């Protein structure tokens, strides 16, 4: 498998530190609000990365943090007349609702910043001892950026360009505009922890470095996140981690592209900002997941009402195919045919195409195309009449490939107050007796309740509208 690494700016052969094992860290949300559709993209994309690596027989240790103390969280708590713990707890719970809705698997470890204060303090102390950080008179601690000669290597920006945009804000006691906070001295009314530099709380960047080291080690295989995190967050993680540990931080850096809304970059200031919850209430969660993986992860994607409706329609094609397999399995009259060997070879070609796409920098767009080619051939096979063996084989391959992408996960039949199968049988009897008025009434009554009947050569199928 090859992946594009932001660090090298090229596709590289993915080779783990330990053969057959991958250590992956994904930057998680700052929990001060519901997650938005921009947050959903890395969640879905890197969930697929994890699933695919496991599908290919690897062991994956996946860590995704929660930033549970931060300026935004404190501001939200003050606005609500609450405290940072209450805000963080609430929105972590809300995160799990949305993550489950999008079929995001829980990470192996979900560390929180507040649970790693000792590790953060230890790391900052090491950086000070090694001359890469300093404590200001007010109790803030800053990383001395110019002590790391490779600063800017991830974002590929010359130091002079970065310096041109750097500023020292009011109240900051930096020695250089490029320096960034590792520890923030406590302000009145803010949460704090005791430290060698006085009461305070960690800066944003240091928490991920400390948690990476604690849960995955000094050097990890893959660090991933949104493109917006490349600078300064991930750049600063590299600087403080490599200066502390004297070792490479991550061997591969994977970043997903931005999300536009109606072809304009999503932004709160523009008012084109949507939470996952808002979209899911109108269209369901699975179309959101589908949208996030329907394009190559490094490309920008566009959200609009028309596009999310297209995602719903595309998903319906998958569900219709899978339901057709279930239906055909119950109607098959032969266990095998002499043509089955050739049909299996035809179906296997789609699995090969799927794997080739995924091995090429996690190309989920082409992987989806391979699945729809599979769907096309399954529909042809079912129309021509298939054996039980080939129906089961096709169903297994369908489930296997859609499962890697985390799709078609809402297949449980809804509990209904009516016996649909019994009414279908009554309709069949009415039609056989040429009582078309009764047959049509049964069909229309079911449609009024959102149940659509479909007459096929194999019999009558039904689905919820």
XYZ file of C-alpha atoms in Angstrom:
465
model
C 0.000 0.000 0.000
C 1.185 3.506 -0.822
C 0.069 6.675 0.969
C 0.799 10.322 0.300
C 2.787 11.740 3.213
C 2.502 15.480 3.805
C 6.049 15.426 5.178
C 7.691 14.149 1.983
C 5.025 15.489 -0.400
C 4.935 12.210 -2.296
C 3.394 8.765 -2.210
C 5.436 6.352 -0.141
C 5.275 2.629 0.417
C 3.582 2.148 3.779
C 6.006 0.188 5.952
C 5.231 -0.080 9.684
C 7.900 0.057 12.377
C 6.853 -3.423 13.494
C 5.816 -5.671 10.574
C 2.078 -6.296 10.580
C 1.360 -3.646 13.230
C 0.405 0.009 12.910
C 0.352 2.705 15.577
C -1.928 5.545 14.483
C -2.785 8.810 16.226
C -5.695 10.942 15.019
C -6.400 14.387 16.393
C -9.871 14.386 17.915
C -12.334 17.201 18.608
C -12.161 20.037 21.098
C -15.381 19.315 22.966
C -17.149 22.646 23.351
C -19.940 22.113 20.818
C -21.521 19.531 18.554
C -19.131 18.262 15.890
C -19.589 19.870 12.466
C -19.378 18.279 9.033
C -15.762 19.432 8.769
C -14.966 17.293 11.843
C -16.838 14.382 10.265
C -14.451 14.039 7.357
C -11.292 12.962 9.243
C -13.436 10.790 11.516
C -14.837 8.874 8.532
C -11.675 8.848 6.405
C -9.322 7.563 9.072
C -11.916 5.118 10.362
C -11.768 3.627 6.853
C -7.937 3.626 6.952
C -8.035 1.648 10.183
C -10.655 -0.780 8.857
C -8.678 -1.358 5.665
C -5.378 -2.014 7.401
C -7.132 -4.543 9.625
C -8.904 -6.062 6.608
C -5.465 -6.687 5.092
C -4.461 -8.641 8.197
C -2.657 -6.003 10.257
C -2.959 -5.198 13.940
C -3.828 -1.532 14.449
C -3.565 0.468 17.660
C -5.663 3.564 17.070
C -5.588 6.529 19.453
C -7.860 9.572 19.164
C -7.853 12.243 21.830
C -10.433 14.580 23.279
C -9.240 18.112 24.041
C -11.255 18.686 27.211
C -9.677 21.893 28.519
C -9.156 24.805 26.172
C -9.957 28.501 25.687
C -13.103 27.630 23.677
C -14.355 25.241 26.342
C -13.752 27.789 29.105
C -15.536 30.473 27.062
C -18.510 28.179 26.495
C -18.651 27.349 30.209
C -18.654 31.047 31.114
C -21.439 31.735 28.607
C -23.511 28.898 30.068
C -22.765 29.788 33.684
C -21.233 26.335 33.981
C -17.713 24.905 34.303
C -15.295 23.333 31.830
C -15.854 19.774 33.130
C -19.615 19.975 32.592
C -19.191 21.368 29.082
C -16.580 18.776 28.106
C -18.605 15.876 29.543
C -21.765 16.983 27.732
C -20.138 17.301 24.325
C -18.137 14.091 24.639
C -21.485 12.353 25.179
C -22.916 14.190 22.173
C -19.853 13.179 20.150
C -20.564 9.508 20.824
C -24.123 9.880 19.519
C -22.894 11.358 16.241
C -19.935 8.981 15.931
C -22.178 5.951 16.427
C -24.640 7.388 13.930
C -21.873 7.597 11.292
C -20.622 4.103 12.177
C -17.290 5.398 13.500
C -15.611 2.686 15.552
C -14.359 3.741 18.968
C -10.577 4.160 19.108
C -8.565 1.685 21.149
C -7.760 4.606 23.453
C -9.555 7.952 23.779
C -7.265 9.943 26.092
C -8.225 13.326 27.484
C -5.875 16.230 28.066
C -6.925 16.505 31.715
C -6.002 12.848 32.317
C -2.425 13.423 31.162
C -1.322 16.496 33.084
C 1.595 14.664 34.756
C 2.902 13.491 31.373
C 2.527 16.996 29.941
C 4.429 18.570 32.837
C 7.171 15.949 32.515
C 7.555 16.666 28.797
C 7.702 20.433 29.330
C 10.314 19.966 32.055
C 12.464 17.902 29.684
C 12.203 20.572 26.986
C 13.326 23.247 29.462
C 16.248 21.072 30.615
C 17.351 20.569 27.016
C 17.188 24.297 26.248
C 14.182 24.122 23.941
C 11.726 25.883 26.237
C 11.703 28.634 28.865
C 9.458 29.869 31.665
C 8.371 33.487 31.512
C 8.073 35.700 34.581
C 4.267 35.395 34.631
C 4.319 31.568 34.803
C 3.748 30.889 31.092
C 6.121 28.411 29.455
C 7.048 28.756 25.785
C 8.741 26.522 23.233
C 11.741 28.246 21.664
C 11.039 27.603 18.004
C 14.428 28.630 16.662
C 16.138 25.884 18.670
C 14.538 23.367 16.286
C 16.360 23.798 12.990
C 13.789 21.808 11.007
C 10.823 23.921 12.047
C 8.495 24.283 9.059
C 9.358 20.924 7.484
C 5.776 19.630 7.589
C 4.083 22.748 6.222
C 7.015 23.308 3.819
C 7.169 26.981 4.695
C 10.495 28.829 4.996
C 11.146 30.143 8.484
C 11.256 33.731 7.215
C 7.718 33.376 5.791
C 6.463 31.988 9.093
C 8.184 34.807 10.981
C 6.481 37.403 8.798
C 3.073 36.312 10.051
C 4.040 35.842 13.703
C 2.939 38.315 16.380
C 3.221 38.756 20.131
C -0.236 39.357 21.569
C -0.985 41.583 24.533
C -0.144 39.741 27.757
C 2.255 37.289 26.138
C 5.864 37.242 27.336
C 7.522 35.442 24.439
C 11.163 35.953 23.634
C 10.363 35.578 19.953
C 7.093 35.987 17.988
C 7.514 32.427 16.617
C 7.507 30.810 20.053
C 4.330 29.057 21.214
C 2.814 28.260 24.603
C 3.421 24.913 26.293
C 1.899 25.968 29.613
C -0.466 28.867 30.348
C -0.444 30.568 33.725
C -3.845 30.496 35.438
C -6.146 33.477 35.029
C -8.899 34.318 37.530
C -11.834 31.938 37.215
C -10.011 29.454 34.977
C -9.239 25.792 35.789
C -5.647 25.117 36.786
C -3.160 22.475 37.918
C -0.068 22.860 40.047
C 3.242 22.799 38.190
C 6.914 23.769 38.757
C 6.056 27.115 37.101
C 2.976 27.847 39.167
C -0.722 27.173 38.724
C -1.817 26.834 35.103
C -2.990 24.555 32.320
C -1.442 23.005 29.221
C -1.251 24.642 25.818
C -3.084 22.953 22.957
C -0.135 21.473 21.066
C 1.687 19.799 23.958
C -1.215 17.529 24.919
C -1.035 15.527 21.671
C 2.740 15.106 21.943
C 2.445 13.864 25.512
C -0.403 11.460 24.735
C 1.361 10.120 21.645
C 4.403 9.315 23.732
C 2.423 7.785 26.595
C 0.131 5.536 24.574
C 2.079 4.816 21.382
C 5.745 5.561 22.039
C 8.314 8.100 20.871
C 7.909 7.278 17.170
C 4.567 6.293 15.645
C 3.654 4.986 12.215
C 0.922 7.387 11.090
C -0.295 10.730 12.408
C -3.444 11.992 10.746
C -5.940 14.812 10.852
C -7.513 17.615 8.867
C -5.506 19.779 6.489
C -6.207 22.775 8.716
C -4.041 21.195 11.453
C -0.827 21.057 9.411
C 0.184 24.489 10.679
C 0.593 25.336 13.430
C -0.701 22.319 15.391
C 1.107 19.434 13.738
C 4.180 21.510 12.992
C 4.427 22.327 16.675
C 3.835 18.706 17.689
C 6.823 17.661 15.589
C 9.040 20.373 17.049
C 8.322 19.687 20.707
C 8.231 15.859 20.335
C 11.469 15.536 18.382
C 13.292 17.985 20.636
C 12.085 16.141 23.732
C 12.643 12.584 22.525
C 15.572 12.980 20.096
C 13.676 10.664 17.752
C 11.410 11.022 14.690
C 7.849 11.747 15.736
C 5.767 10.109 12.962
C 6.882 8.278 9.840
C 3.822 9.223 7.774
C 1.525 12.242 7.930
C -1.918 11.946 6.308
C -4.223 14.949 5.988
C -7.714 15.148 4.517
C -8.900 18.063 2.394
C -11.321 20.840 3.251
C -15.102 20.846 2.997
C -16.886 23.532 1.017
C -20.557 24.386 1.391
C -22.231 25.268 -1.901
C -18.712 25.685 -3.318
C -17.629 28.124 -0.599
C -15.248 27.150 2.204
C -17.215 26.368 5.357
C -16.864 29.088 7.970
C -18.843 30.257 10.971
C -18.276 33.869 9.909
C -19.965 33.174 6.561
C -22.916 31.454 8.195
C -22.485 28.310 6.082
C -21.662 26.147 9.073
C -23.506 22.859 9.659
C -23.270 20.419 12.533
C -23.463 16.690 11.903
C -26.554 16.605 14.105
C -28.348 19.214 11.976
C -27.663 17.344 8.747
C -28.464 13.933 10.245
C -31.850 15.091 11.492
C -32.842 15.870 7.895
C -31.022 13.218 5.887
C -29.760 10.565 8.313
C -26.189 9.802 9.350
C -25.182 7.314 6.672
C -25.399 9.812 3.760
C -22.918 11.985 5.688
C -20.466 9.099 5.939
C -21.000 8.293 2.277
C -20.271 11.905 1.287
C -17.048 11.953 3.290
C -15.592 8.918 1.500
C -17.112 9.442 -1.941
C -14.126 11.552 -3.060
C -10.424 10.995 -2.576
C -9.604 12.030 0.974
C -7.026 14.647 -0.056
C -9.405 16.405 -2.448
C -11.791 19.116 -1.275
C -15.421 18.044 -1.204
C -18.561 20.084 -1.578
C -21.636 19.855 0.623
C -25.015 20.928 -0.675
C -28.590 19.736 -0.384
C -28.438 18.292 -3.907
C -25.227 16.386 -3.168
C -26.458 14.876 0.110
C -29.640 13.797 -1.701
C -27.441 12.133 -4.337
C -25.622 10.311 -1.548
C -28.949 9.039 -0.202
C -29.903 7.780 -3.660
C -26.512 6.095 -4.129
C -26.865 4.338 -0.783
C -30.333 3.146 -1.757
C -28.797 1.336 -4.747
C -26.553 -0.553 -2.332
C -29.398 -1.423 0.025
C -31.615 -2.507 -2.867
C -28.899 -4.852 -4.121
C -28.306 -6.339 -0.680
C -32.036 -6.819 -0.106
C -32.281 -8.484 -3.518
C -29.596 -10.972 -2.461
C -31.526 -11.801 0.712
C -34.725 -12.177 -1.261
C -33.099 -14.376 -3.920
C -31.487 -16.582 -1.276
C -34.906 -17.499 0.016
C -36.152 -18.339 -3.489
C -33.164 -20.195 -5.000
C -34.128 -23.645 -6.240
C -30.675 -25.117 -6.932
C -27.593 -25.296 -4.725
C -25.043 -24.910 -7.517
C -24.675 -24.491 -11.275
C -21.885 -25.418 -13.665
C -21.511 -21.677 -14.430
C -20.704 -20.839 -10.776
C -16.919 -21.084 -11.218
C -16.925 -18.455 -13.974
C -19.341 -16.248 -12.026
C -17.101 -16.355 -8.955
C -14.125 -15.305 -11.066
C -16.176 -12.393 -12.382
C -17.125 -11.322 -8.865
C -13.549 -11.754 -7.603
C -12.334 -9.230 -10.186
C -14.243 -6.521 -8.324
C -12.518 -7.406 -5.061
C -9.161 -7.101 -6.818
C -10.140 -3.686 -8.217
C -11.286 -2.587 -4.765
C -7.964 -3.564 -3.160
C -5.941 -1.914 -5.931
C -7.849 1.332 -5.359
C -7.404 1.248 -1.602
C -3.710 0.385 -1.926
C -3.299 3.526 -4.022
C -3.368 6.123 -1.250
C -6.712 5.028 0.179
C -8.640 5.859 -2.983
C -12.147 5.349 -1.632
C -13.713 6.966 -4.722
C -12.363 4.231 -7.003
C -13.105 1.610 -4.329
C -16.748 2.699 -4.375
C -16.712 2.443 -8.170
C -15.529 -1.171 -7.814
C -18.442 -1.859 -5.447
C -20.963 -0.432 -7.916
C -19.456 -2.596 -10.654
C -20.017 -5.523 -8.294
C -23.617 -4.392 -7.770
C -24.176 -4.253 -11.522
C -22.970 -7.818 -11.984
C -24.947 -9.074 -8.980
C -28.105 -7.587 -10.463
C -27.402 -9.322 -13.783
C -26.715 -12.634 -12.039
C -29.926 -12.422 -10.034
C -31.969 -11.484 -13.096
C -30.642 -14.505 -14.984
C -31.313 -16.808 -12.035
C -28.535 -17.803 -9.660
C -27.714 -20.821 -7.517
C -27.766 -20.667 -3.724
C -23.964 -20.976 -3.681
C -23.359 -17.992 -5.950
C -25.957 -15.883 -4.106
C -24.191 -16.574 -0.798
C -20.778 -15.913 -2.383
C -21.968 -12.585 -3.808
C -23.517 -11.581 -0.469
C -20.277 -12.344 1.393
C -18.224 -10.253 -1.030
C -20.738 -7.402 -0.908
C -20.678 -7.366 2.906
C -16.891 -7.657 2.956
C -16.233 -4.649 0.715
C -18.980 -2.361 2.008
C -17.878 -3.280 5.538
C -14.354 -1.996 4.881
C -15.880 1.364 3.961
C -18.275 1.162 6.909
C -21.372 1.363 4.701
C -24.736 -0.446 4.578
C -24.923 -0.702 8.363
C -28.630 0.025 8.824
C -30.014 -3.239 7.475
C -32.150 -4.257 10.439
C -35.782 -4.455 9.491
C -37.925 -1.948 11.335
C -40.577 -3.275 13.681
C -43.911 -2.928 11.909
C -47.429 -2.953 13.287
C -48.640 -4.934 10.263
C -47.746 -8.331 8.820
C -46.442 -7.302 5.384
C -45.758 -10.837 4.218
C -49.298 -11.915 5.106
C -50.768 -8.981 3.154
C -48.548 -9.798 0.167
C -49.859 -13.337 0.226
C -53.457 -12.030 0.347
C -52.664 -9.789 -2.623
C -51.194 -12.729 -4.550
C -54.372 -14.756 -3.932
C -56.534 -11.821 -5.045
C -54.534 -11.421 -8.264
C -54.714 -15.167 -8.930
C -58.506 -14.917 -8.560
C -58.493 -11.858 -10.867
C -59.778 -9.733 -7.978
C -57.630 -6.781 -9.041
C -59.575 -4.236 -6.991
C -58.620 -6.030 -3.754
C -55.030 -6.509 -4.945
C -54.694 -2.822 -5.797
C -56.225 -1.777 -2.467
C -53.699 -3.874 -0.515
C -50.857 -2.336 -2.534
C -52.204 1.213 -2.040
C -52.847 0.687 1.692
C -49.252 -0.515 2.152
C -47.914 2.435 0.146
C -49.860 4.814 2.372
C -47.883 3.346 5.294
C -44.559 3.842 3.484
C -44.184 0.241 2.250
C -43.448 -0.160 -1.447
C -44.136 -3.430 -3.272
C -42.059 -4.487 -6.256
C -43.095 -7.319 -8.555
C -40.065 -9.318 -9.759
C -39.590 -12.589 -11.661
C -38.692 -14.191 -8.321
C -41.766 -12.866 -6.550
C -42.891 -9.751 -4.677
C -40.262 -7.716 -2.793
C -40.968 -4.874 -0.423
C -39.062 -2.041 1.213
C -39.694 1.025 3.342
C -40.074 4.242 1.364
